[in-house]
Amino acid sequence: MTRVSALPGMRDYYPEQMRVRRWVEDRWRDTALRFGFEEYDAPVIEPLELYTRKSGEEIVGQLYAFEDRGGRQVALRPEMTPSLARMVAARSQGLPKPIKWFSIPRLFRYERPQRGRFREFWQLNLDIIGVEGVEADAEIMAAGVEVLRSCGLGQEDFVVRYSDRRLLEAVMDALLVPIERRPAAYAGLDKLVRAGAEAASAEVRKAGVPADTATRLVRAVGRRDLDGLREELAGGEVDLTPHAERLEQLSRHLDAYGVGGFCEFDAAVVRGLAYYTGIVFEMYDRAGELRALCGGGRFDDLVRAAGGEDLPAVGFGLGEAVLVELLEARGRLPSAEPRCDAWVIPVSADDRADAIRAAARLRAVGLRVDLSLREQSVGKALKRAGQSGARVAVVIGSSEREAGVVTVRDLASGQEERADIESLAGRLLQRPVERGRA
Ligand code: HAM
């Protein structure tokens, strides 16, 4: 029989990989809850038009789209933001504001599989809906920093680069970039840092922007700081002051959160997605070797476009793939050993009922317990127990049954002693295996 393998860009998660994913997700969830976000979810399959309307060409070109058996045009979700906008739009009047929601969706994009890019992947999404000011942008960005810090990464490992689409709009106004060309021009500019000025200019021209304007736009954005932008626009009728003030205010809030050192203004951060309207940001590894860890920003029009109230919104999506690569490169991934508290071994078939009762008792108090299910020698069972990462093996034979005790073998030191099951439970509970540990 030929083996059928997983599709390109899709990953099997064997337990050792799953432990790592869960470890990461646990840190994501903990941090989101610490910042007061509530968890939500949405369907993996959505109507195609949810994305064709607002996500922008790049994502639409990567959709897994098909007709379902009822003749509907549907797609596997490539991102969470349109589903979030739909859910909020449907209930927006009744929801207390601000809405702070998070989700850990499984997403699909038909991309060319490469380092850090898969066709199926997971993101953490954090979004705040109903706050217009930079207070929400700062809270979202600080939460993003804390998510990575909770995974053991520090200022030497990653950086948040941010800009403001309103500032970029002012630059485009000054350079007379036609309004209808702007969404595609953003997608082109988004390539600047990764692919260089030539490639970005070509993309912006492809968006229908005249060649000399495209060159000036790319050069201005490529200066990356506010003074550089001002210089490039010298002579034009544009006042960047209100944007500079807003960015100043954001920077002060970020300092107050204690994350200012992680964040840098960078005009070349524009984001490829079509729906952003204000602050935009991305997180990168400091060494600049990997793709973006995270991308986000303000999308003030999306809830209204989904048929809801006019509600400002800001949020981000942080992928697990690049994060795991960075953690690996920095040696910060937790050991992928399995962990359990105890492994129970009956010496013979006659001892099985007592072994089951012992395991059931230990499980009932909340310990992680495995039980030998095969009839095998105690030596083999002990070896298997060692592979499970258990702290102790609990052996039950006829002499233990007669004495009403169990033999407890510490699997690290090899020391053995007899104990009754209740005192063993109490002892293991004092120091259970670290929950959430991979
Ligand atoms: P995005 O920039 O398309 O934004 O994706 C955010 C992050 O998801 C990326 O920085 C990357 O870490 C991860 N990611 C994207 N595509 C892949 C892939 N093919 N394989 C692995 N990881 C990937 C969004 O999705 C926006 N909806 C984020 C957002 C939420 N904006 C506001 N709220």
Short mmCIF file of C-alpha atoms and ligand atoms in Angstrom, two decimals:
data_model
loop_
_atom_site.label_atom_id
_atom_site.label_comp_id
_atom_site.label_asym_id
_atom_site.label_seq_id
_atom_site.Cartn_x
_atom_site.Cartn_y
_atom_site.Cartn_z
CA MET A 1 0.00 0.00 0.00
CA THR A 2 1.34 3.44 -0.84
CA ARG A 3 1.33 5.90 2.05
CA VAL A 4 -0.71 9.05 1.66
CA SER A 5 1.26 11.97 3.09
CA ALA A 6 0.02 15.31 4.37
CA LEU A 7 -0.51 18.00 1.72
CA PRO A 8 2.27 20.56 1.00
CA GLY A 9 2.33 23.31 3.60
CA MET A 10 0.29 21.23 6.07
CA ARG A 11 1.87 19.88 9.25
CA ASP A 12 1.24 16.75 11.27
CA TYR A 13 1.53 17.46 14.96
CA TYR A 14 3.00 14.43 16.68
CA PRO A 15 2.77 14.68 20.49
CA GLU A 16 6.24 16.22 20.77
CA GLN A 17 5.24 19.04 18.37
CA MET A 18 1.80 19.32 19.93
CA ARG A 19 3.36 19.87 23.36
CA VAL A 20 5.28 22.83 21.98
CA ARG A 21 2.17 24.28 20.30
CA ARG A 22 0.16 23.91 23.51
CA TRP A 23 2.96 25.50 25.55
CA VAL A 24 2.89 28.51 23.21
CA GLU A 25 -0.91 28.69 23.20
CA ASP A 26 -1.03 28.51 27.01
CA ARG A 27 1.22 31.57 27.20
CA TRP A 28 -0.90 33.38 24.60
CA ARG A 29 -4.10 32.63 26.48
CA ASP A 30 -2.68 33.53 29.90
CA THR A 31 -1.43 36.89 28.66
CA ALA A 32 -4.69 37.70 26.87
CA LEU A 33 -6.62 36.93 30.06
CA ARG A 34 -4.18 39.00 32.15
CA PHE A 35 -4.99 41.97 29.89
CA GLY A 36 -8.74 41.45 30.33
CA PHE A 37 -9.55 39.94 26.92
CA GLU A 38 -12.32 37.35 26.53
CA GLU A 39 -12.07 34.38 24.18
CA TYR A 40 -14.32 33.87 21.14
CA ASP A 41 -14.30 31.65 18.05
CA ALA A 42 -16.00 31.52 14.65
CA PRO A 43 -16.48 28.95 11.87
CA VAL A 44 -13.48 27.74 9.89
CA ILE A 45 -15.59 27.87 6.69
CA GLU A 46 -17.08 31.24 5.83
CA PRO A 47 -18.90 32.81 2.87
CA LEU A 48 -16.32 33.74 0.20
CA GLU A 49 -17.59 37.32 0.02
CA LEU A 50 -16.52 37.95 3.63
CA TYR A 51 -12.95 38.15 2.26
CA THR A 52 -13.39 39.37 -1.30
CA ARG A 53 -14.97 42.58 -0.01
CA LYS A 54 -12.29 43.79 2.38
CA SER A 55 -9.20 41.63 2.93
CA GLY A 56 -7.26 42.86 -0.08
CA GLU A 57 -5.83 41.16 -3.14
CA GLU A 58 -2.95 39.28 -1.58
CA ILE A 59 -5.10 37.26 0.81
CA VAL A 60 -7.88 36.80 -1.74
CA GLY A 61 -5.32 35.35 -4.17
CA GLN A 62 -4.40 32.76 -1.53
CA LEU A 63 -7.87 31.58 -0.60
CA TYR A 64 -8.93 27.97 -0.35
CA ALA A 65 -12.27 28.67 -2.02
CA PHE A 66 -14.83 26.22 -3.35
CA GLU A 67 -18.53 25.68 -3.94
CA ASP A 68 -20.22 23.69 -1.18
CA ARG A 69 -22.89 21.06 -1.86
CA GLY A 70 -25.60 23.68 -1.56
CA GLY A 71 -24.05 25.74 -4.36
CA ARG A 72 -22.65 28.42 -1.98
CA GLN A 73 -19.29 30.05 -2.68
CA VAL A 74 -17.28 29.45 0.49
CA ALA A 75 -13.69 29.73 1.73
CA LEU A 76 -11.55 28.34 4.54
CA ARG A 77 -10.80 31.36 6.71
CA PRO A 78 -7.41 32.93 5.88
CA GLU A 79 -7.65 35.39 8.80
CA MET A 80 -9.95 36.10 11.72
CA THR A 81 -10.62 39.82 11.42
CA PRO A 82 -13.56 39.66 8.95
CA SER A 83 -15.32 37.02 11.12
CA LEU A 84 -14.74 39.20 14.18
CA ALA A 85 -16.17 42.24 12.37
CA ARG A 86 -19.22 40.20 11.35
CA MET A 87 -19.81 38.88 14.88
CA VAL A 88 -19.48 42.33 16.44
CA ALA A 89 -21.65 43.93 13.74
CA ALA A 90 -24.46 41.43 14.42
CA ARG A 91 -24.57 42.25 18.16
CA SER A 92 -22.80 45.57 18.46
CA GLN A 93 -25.65 47.47 20.13
CA GLY A 94 -25.94 45.00 22.98
CA LEU A 95 -22.25 44.54 23.73
CA PRO A 96 -20.65 46.60 26.52
CA LYS A 97 -17.83 48.74 25.11
CA PRO A 98 -14.97 48.56 24.76
CA ILE A 99 -15.09 45.01 23.45
CA LYS A 100 -11.82 43.20 24.19
CA TRP A 101 -11.80 39.80 22.58
CA PHE A 102 -9.14 37.24 21.72
CA SER A 103 -9.07 34.07 19.69
CA ILE A 104 -6.58 31.38 18.65
CA PRO A 105 -7.87 30.45 15.18
CA ARG A 106 -6.64 27.79 12.76
CA LEU A 107 -6.19 29.56 9.41
CA PHE A 108 -5.56 28.56 5.81
CA ARG A 109 -3.71 30.39 3.03
CA TYR A 110 -2.60 28.83 -0.23
CA GLU A 111 0.89 30.36 -0.01
CA ARG A 112 4.15 28.99 -1.32
CA PRO A 113 5.33 26.91 1.65
CA GLN A 114 8.67 28.26 2.96
CA ARG A 115 10.44 28.99 6.20
CA GLY A 116 7.82 30.35 8.61
CA ARG A 117 5.03 30.11 6.02
CA PHE A 118 2.56 27.26 5.86
CA ARG A 119 -0.80 26.66 4.27
CA GLU A 120 -2.38 25.85 7.61
CA PHE A 121 -1.29 27.83 10.66
CA TRP A 122 -2.41 29.29 13.98
CA GLN A 123 -2.59 32.86 15.14
CA LEU A 124 -3.31 34.64 18.36
CA ASN A 125 -5.72 37.51 17.61
CA LEU A 126 -6.27 40.30 20.13
CA ASP A 127 -8.67 43.10 19.24
CA ILE A 128 -10.19 46.08 21.02
CA ILE A 129 -13.38 47.51 19.55
CA GLY A 130 -15.01 50.79 20.50
CA VAL A 131 -12.02 52.99 21.44
CA GLU A 132 -10.99 55.73 19.05
CA GLY A 133 -7.86 57.03 20.77
CA VAL A 134 -4.29 55.77 20.92
CA GLU A 135 -5.04 54.40 24.41
CA ALA A 136 -6.35 51.25 22.70
CA ASP A 137 -3.44 51.10 20.24
CA ALA A 138 -1.02 51.29 23.17
CA GLU A 139 -2.86 48.60 25.15
CA ILE A 140 -2.88 46.29 22.12
CA MET A 141 0.81 46.84 21.36
CA ALA A 142 1.79 46.40 25.02
CA ALA A 143 -0.20 43.16 25.16
CA GLY A 144 1.63 41.97 22.04
CA VAL A 145 4.99 42.66 23.68
CA GLU A 146 3.91 40.88 26.86
CA VAL A 147 2.81 37.83 24.86
CA LEU A 148 6.34 37.42 23.53
CA ARG A 149 7.89 38.20 26.91
CA SER A 150 5.76 35.49 28.49
CA CYS A 151 7.43 33.06 26.06
CA GLY A 152 10.84 34.09 27.43
CA LEU A 153 11.84 36.60 24.73
CA GLY A 154 13.34 39.99 25.57
CA GLN A 155 14.35 43.30 24.07
CA GLU A 156 17.42 41.75 22.47
CA ASP A 157 15.19 39.24 20.65
CA PHE A 158 12.41 41.22 19.00
CA VAL A 159 11.18 44.67 18.03
CA VAL A 160 7.77 46.24 17.32
CA ARG A 161 7.87 48.63 14.35
CA TYR A 162 4.91 50.94 13.94
CA SER A 163 3.62 53.70 11.75
CA ASP A 164 0.29 55.33 10.98
CA ARG A 165 -1.76 54.94 7.81
CA ARG A 166 -3.11 58.48 8.37
CA LEU A 167 0.45 59.76 8.11
CA LEU A 168 0.96 57.69 4.98
CA GLU A 169 -2.32 59.02 3.59
CA ALA A 170 -0.95 62.55 4.11
CA VAL A 171 2.20 61.54 2.24
CA MET A 172 0.06 60.09 -0.57
CA ASP A 173 -2.04 63.29 -0.61
CA ALA A 174 1.15 65.32 -0.95
CA LEU A 175 2.35 63.16 -3.82
CA LEU A 176 -1.12 63.16 -5.46
CA VAL A 177 -1.49 59.37 -5.43
CA PRO A 178 -5.04 58.72 -6.71
CA ILE A 179 -7.34 57.56 -3.86
CA GLU A 180 -8.55 54.48 -5.74
CA ARG A 181 -4.97 53.31 -6.28
CA ARG A 182 -4.02 53.46 -2.62
CA PRO A 183 -5.09 50.01 -1.35
CA ALA A 184 -2.96 48.33 -4.05
CA ALA A 185 -0.16 50.87 -3.49
CA TYR A 186 -0.04 49.87 0.23
CA ALA A 187 0.29 46.24 -0.80
CA GLY A 188 3.22 47.26 -3.05
CA LEU A 189 4.90 49.39 -0.36
CA ASP A 190 4.51 46.49 2.04
CA LYS A 191 7.21 44.72 -0.01
CA LEU A 192 9.77 47.50 0.51
CA VAL A 193 11.68 46.09 3.47
CA ARG A 194 11.55 42.47 2.33
CA ALA A 195 12.15 42.91 -1.41
CA GLY A 196 13.88 46.31 -1.75
CA ALA A 197 13.04 49.66 -3.36
CA GLU A 198 13.10 48.43 -6.98
CA ALA A 199 10.59 45.65 -6.36
CA ALA A 200 8.36 47.91 -4.25
CA SER A 201 8.39 50.64 -6.94
CA ALA A 202 7.45 48.11 -9.58
CA GLU A 203 4.52 46.90 -7.43
CA VAL A 204 3.33 50.46 -6.78
CA ARG A 205 3.49 51.20 -10.53
CA LYS A 206 1.53 48.00 -11.14
CA ALA A 207 -1.12 49.46 -8.82
CA GLY A 208 -1.60 52.20 -11.43
CA VAL A 209 0.53 54.92 -9.83
CA PRO A 210 2.59 56.97 -12.35
CA ALA A 211 6.27 55.96 -12.42
CA ASP A 212 7.79 59.19 -11.01
CA THR A 213 5.19 59.33 -8.23
CA ALA A 214 5.88 55.67 -7.38
CA THR A 215 9.61 56.38 -7.14
CA ARG A 216 9.09 59.41 -4.88
CA LEU A 217 6.62 57.52 -2.68
CA VAL A 218 8.97 54.57 -2.22
CA ARG A 219 11.91 56.90 -1.55
CA ALA A 220 9.93 58.90 1.04
CA VAL A 221 8.64 55.84 2.89
CA GLY A 222 12.09 54.25 2.61
CA ARG A 223 13.56 57.09 4.71
CA ARG A 224 11.70 55.46 7.59
CA ASP A 225 11.80 58.36 10.08
CA LEU A 226 9.69 61.51 10.34
CA ASP A 227 12.52 63.92 9.50
CA GLY A 228 13.35 61.90 6.38
CA LEU A 229 9.69 61.97 5.32
CA ARG A 230 9.53 65.74 5.81
CA GLU A 231 12.67 66.22 3.74
CA GLU A 232 11.37 64.10 0.89
CA LEU A 233 8.12 66.07 0.86
CA ALA A 234 9.80 69.48 1.13
CA GLY A 235 7.95 72.03 -0.93
CA GLY A 236 4.69 70.04 -0.86
CA GLU A 237 1.54 71.31 0.82
CA VAL A 238 1.47 68.89 3.71
CA ASP A 239 1.48 69.28 7.45
CA LEU A 240 2.58 66.18 9.29
CA THR A 241 2.28 67.83 12.75
CA PRO A 242 -1.01 66.23 13.90
CA HIS A 243 0.31 62.81 12.95
CA ALA A 244 3.62 63.41 14.68
CA GLU A 245 1.72 64.48 17.82
CA ARG A 246 -0.43 61.36 17.80
CA LEU A 247 2.65 59.20 17.43
CA GLU A 248 4.31 61.09 20.31
CA GLN A 249 1.33 60.39 22.52
CA LEU A 250 1.40 56.70 21.60
CA SER A 251 5.09 56.59 22.41
CA ARG A 252 4.48 58.12 25.86
CA HIS A 253 1.81 55.51 26.65
CA LEU A 254 4.12 52.69 25.51
CA ASP A 255 6.80 54.03 27.87
CA ALA A 256 4.28 54.01 30.72
CA TYR A 257 3.49 50.35 30.00
CA GLY A 258 7.23 49.71 30.26
CA VAL A 259 7.46 48.50 26.65
CA GLY A 260 8.83 51.66 25.00
CA GLY A 261 12.23 50.02 24.51
CA PHE A 262 10.61 47.33 22.36
CA CYS A 263 8.89 49.76 19.99
CA GLU A 264 10.26 51.91 17.14
CA PHE A 265 8.61 54.22 14.65
CA ASP A 266 9.20 53.06 11.06
CA ALA A 267 7.41 54.68 8.11
CA ALA A 268 8.10 51.60 5.98
CA VAL A 269 5.57 49.59 8.00
CA VAL A 270 2.40 49.99 5.96
CA ARG A 271 0.80 46.49 6.14
CA GLY A 272 -0.45 44.75 3.02
CA LEU A 273 -4.07 44.28 4.09
CA ALA A 274 -6.60 46.68 2.64
CA TYR A 275 -8.68 47.49 5.72
CA TYR A 276 -6.21 49.35 7.97
CA THR A 277 -7.03 52.98 8.70
CA GLY A 278 -4.62 54.22 11.39
CA ILE A 279 -1.74 52.92 13.52
CA VAL A 280 -0.20 49.84 11.90
CA PHE A 281 2.55 47.70 13.40
CA GLU A 282 4.57 44.56 12.92
CA MET A 283 6.89 42.58 15.17
CA TYR A 284 10.18 41.23 13.91
CA ASP A 285 13.09 39.30 15.33
CA ARG A 286 15.87 41.79 16.14
CA ALA A 287 18.38 39.94 14.00
CA GLY A 288 16.10 40.51 10.98
CA GLU A 289 16.44 36.91 9.82
CA LEU A 290 12.84 35.82 9.98
CA ARG A 291 9.54 36.98 8.52
CA ALA A 292 7.15 39.07 10.59
CA LEU A 293 6.05 37.47 13.87
CA CYS A 294 2.96 39.58 14.09
CA GLY A 295 0.99 42.20 12.19
CA GLY A 296 -1.82 44.47 13.21
CA GLY A 297 -3.31 47.89 13.31
CA ARG A 298 -6.44 50.01 13.35
CA PHE A 299 -9.40 49.04 11.20
CA ASP A 300 -12.02 51.66 12.04
CA ASP A 301 -14.31 50.99 9.05
CA LEU A 302 -14.64 47.22 9.14
CA VAL A 303 -17.48 46.81 11.65
CA ARG A 304 -19.61 49.36 9.77
CA ALA A 305 -18.73 47.69 6.45
CA ALA A 306 -19.98 44.42 7.97
CA GLY A 307 -23.36 46.10 8.56
CA GLY A 308 -22.86 47.16 12.19
CA GLU A 309 -22.50 50.39 14.12
CA ASP A 310 -19.67 52.76 13.36
CA LEU A 311 -17.13 51.30 15.79
CA PRO A 312 -13.39 51.97 15.78
CA ALA A 313 -11.19 48.93 16.22
CA VAL A 314 -7.56 47.92 16.62
CA GLY A 315 -5.89 44.54 16.91
CA PHE A 316 -3.24 42.12 15.75
CA GLY A 317 -2.60 38.59 14.57
CA LEU A 318 0.51 36.80 15.84
CA GLY A 319 1.47 33.53 14.16
CA GLU A 320 2.90 30.49 15.89
CA ALA A 321 5.26 29.42 13.08
CA VAL A 322 7.81 32.26 13.15
CA LEU A 323 7.55 32.49 16.93
CA VAL A 324 8.53 28.83 17.34
CA GLU A 325 11.43 29.35 14.94
CA LEU A 326 12.65 32.31 16.96
CA LEU A 327 12.28 30.44 20.26
CA GLU A 328 14.21 27.54 18.76
CA ALA A 329 16.99 29.81 17.45
CA ARG A 330 17.29 31.39 20.90
CA GLY A 331 17.22 28.08 22.75
CA ARG A 332 14.09 29.18 24.60
CA LEU A 333 11.81 26.31 23.66
CA PRO A 334 10.85 24.24 26.69
CA SER A 335 12.05 20.66 26.79
CA ALA A 336 9.65 18.60 24.73
CA GLU A 337 9.66 15.71 27.21
CA PRO A 338 6.28 14.34 28.15
CA ARG A 339 5.41 14.79 31.80
CA CYS A 340 3.20 12.90 34.20
CA ASP A 341 3.06 12.50 37.97
CA ALA A 342 2.85 8.75 38.34
CA TRP A 343 2.81 5.54 36.36
CA VAL A 344 0.99 2.59 38.00
CA ILE A 345 2.21 -0.98 37.38
CA PRO A 346 0.40 -4.17 38.41
CA VAL A 347 2.93 -7.01 38.95
CA SER A 348 0.51 -9.69 37.65
CA ALA A 349 -3.02 -9.99 36.31
CA ASP A 350 -4.25 -10.62 39.87
CA ASP A 351 -3.05 -7.16 40.89
CA ARG A 352 -4.78 -5.28 38.07
CA ALA A 353 -7.98 -4.37 39.92
CA ASP A 354 -5.97 -2.83 42.77
CA ALA A 355 -3.71 -1.02 40.30
CA ILE A 356 -6.78 0.42 38.54
CA ARG A 357 -8.21 1.58 41.89
CA ALA A 358 -4.88 3.20 42.81
CA ALA A 359 -4.68 5.01 39.46
CA ALA A 360 -8.32 6.10 39.75
CA ARG A 361 -7.69 7.52 43.23
CA LEU A 362 -4.63 9.50 42.13
CA ARG A 363 -6.46 10.80 39.05
CA ALA A 364 -9.46 11.79 41.15
CA VAL A 365 -7.33 14.22 43.18
CA GLY A 366 -6.14 15.86 39.93
CA LEU A 367 -2.78 14.17 39.36
CA ARG A 368 -1.61 13.07 35.90
CA VAL A 369 -1.43 9.32 36.04
CA ASP A 370 -0.81 6.57 33.53
CA LEU A 371 -1.37 2.85 33.99
CA SER A 372 0.35 -0.17 32.43
CA LEU A 373 -2.20 -1.74 30.11
CA ARG A 374 -0.07 -4.58 28.79
CA GLU A 375 0.76 -7.76 30.67
CA GLN A 376 4.54 -7.41 30.86
CA SER A 377 7.44 -7.80 33.28
CA VAL A 378 7.85 -5.11 35.93
CA GLY A 379 11.28 -4.33 34.39
CA LYS A 380 9.74 -3.54 30.99
CA ALA A 381 6.92 -1.59 32.57
CA LEU A 382 9.44 0.50 34.57
CA LYS A 383 11.32 1.27 31.36
CA ARG A 384 8.09 2.45 29.71
CA ALA A 385 7.27 4.51 32.80
CA GLY A 386 10.68 6.19 32.49
CA GLN A 387 9.93 7.12 28.86
CA SER A 388 6.65 8.73 29.91
CA GLY A 389 8.51 11.34 31.95
CA ALA A 390 6.69 10.18 35.10
CA ARG A 391 8.18 11.25 38.43
CA VAL A 392 7.34 8.00 40.19
CA ALA A 393 6.32 4.45 39.33
CA VAL A 394 3.73 2.91 41.64
CA VAL A 395 4.13 -0.88 41.77
CA ILE A 396 1.40 -3.12 43.17
CA GLY A 397 1.96 -6.85 43.72
CA SER A 398 0.58 -9.44 46.14
CA SER A 399 2.76 -8.35 49.10
CA GLU A 400 1.70 -4.71 48.67
CA ARG A 401 -1.95 -5.78 48.45
CA GLU A 402 -1.66 -7.80 51.64
CA ALA A 403 -0.04 -4.87 53.46
CA GLY A 404 -2.50 -2.31 51.99
CA VAL A 405 0.32 -0.18 50.56
CA VAL A 406 2.05 0.52 47.23
CA THR A 407 5.76 0.54 46.32
CA VAL A 408 6.78 3.98 45.10
CA ARG A 409 9.89 4.16 42.95
CA ASP A 410 11.39 7.59 42.28
CA LEU A 411 12.28 7.30 38.61
CA ALA A 412 15.06 9.87 38.75
CA SER A 413 16.98 8.47 41.76
CA GLY A 414 15.81 4.83 41.61
CA GLN A 415 14.98 4.95 45.37
CA GLU A 416 12.04 2.86 46.54
CA GLU A 417 9.76 3.04 49.54
CA ARG A 418 6.36 1.82 50.59
CA ALA A 419 3.48 4.18 51.20
CA ASP A 420 -0.29 4.11 51.43
CA ILE A 421 -2.09 5.63 48.46
CA GLU A 422 -3.54 8.63 50.35
CA SER A 423 -0.17 9.81 51.66
CA LEU A 424 1.36 9.28 48.20
CA ALA A 425 -1.44 11.40 46.68
CA GLY A 426 -0.79 14.14 49.25
CA ARG A 427 2.95 14.09 48.57
CA LEU A 428 2.58 14.23 44.77
CA LEU A 429 0.01 17.02 45.06
CA GLN A 430 2.47 19.20 46.94
CA ARG A 431 4.56 19.34 43.78
CA PRO A 432 2.53 18.15 40.77
CA VAL A 433 4.21 18.33 37.33
CA GLU A 434 4.15 21.89 36.11
CA ARG A 435 0.84 22.33 34.32
CA GLY A 436 1.08 23.61 30.76
CA ARG A 437 4.72 22.57 30.61
CA ALA A 438 5.74 20.86 27.42
P1 HAM B 1 -1.30 39.11 8.64
O1 HAM B 1 -0.16 40.06 8.60
O2 HAM B 1 -1.84 38.59 7.38
O3 HAM B 1 -2.43 39.86 9.48
O4 HAM B 1 -0.86 37.91 9.56
C1 HAM B 1 -0.39 38.12 10.89
C2 HAM B 1 0.70 37.10 11.24
O5 HAM B 1 0.21 35.77 10.97
C3 HAM B 1 1.96 37.19 10.40
O6 HAM B 1 2.83 38.18 10.90
C4 HAM B 1 2.53 35.79 10.57
O7 HAM B 1 3.19 35.62 11.82
C5 HAM B 1 1.29 34.93 10.60
N1 HAM B 1 1.06 34.33 9.26
C6 HAM B 1 0.44 34.90 8.18
N2 HAM B 1 0.44 34.06 7.14
C7 HAM B 1 1.05 32.91 7.56
C8 HAM B 1 1.36 31.66 6.95
N3 HAM B 1 1.02 31.38 5.70
N4 HAM B 1 2.01 30.72 7.69
C9 HAM B 1 2.36 30.98 8.98
N5 HAM B 1 2.09 32.13 9.61
C10 HAM B 1 1.45 33.10 8.91
C11 HAM B 1 -3.67 39.35 9.71
O8 HAM B 1 -3.96 38.18 9.56
C12 HAM B 1 -4.65 40.32 10.34
N6 HAM B 1 -6.01 39.74 10.27
C13 HAM B 1 -4.24 40.61 11.78
C14 HAM B 1 -5.15 41.53 12.52
C15 HAM B 1 -5.95 41.22 13.56
N7 HAM B 1 -5.31 42.82 12.26
C16 HAM B 1 -6.21 43.32 13.11
N8 HAM B 1 -6.60 42.33 13.90
#
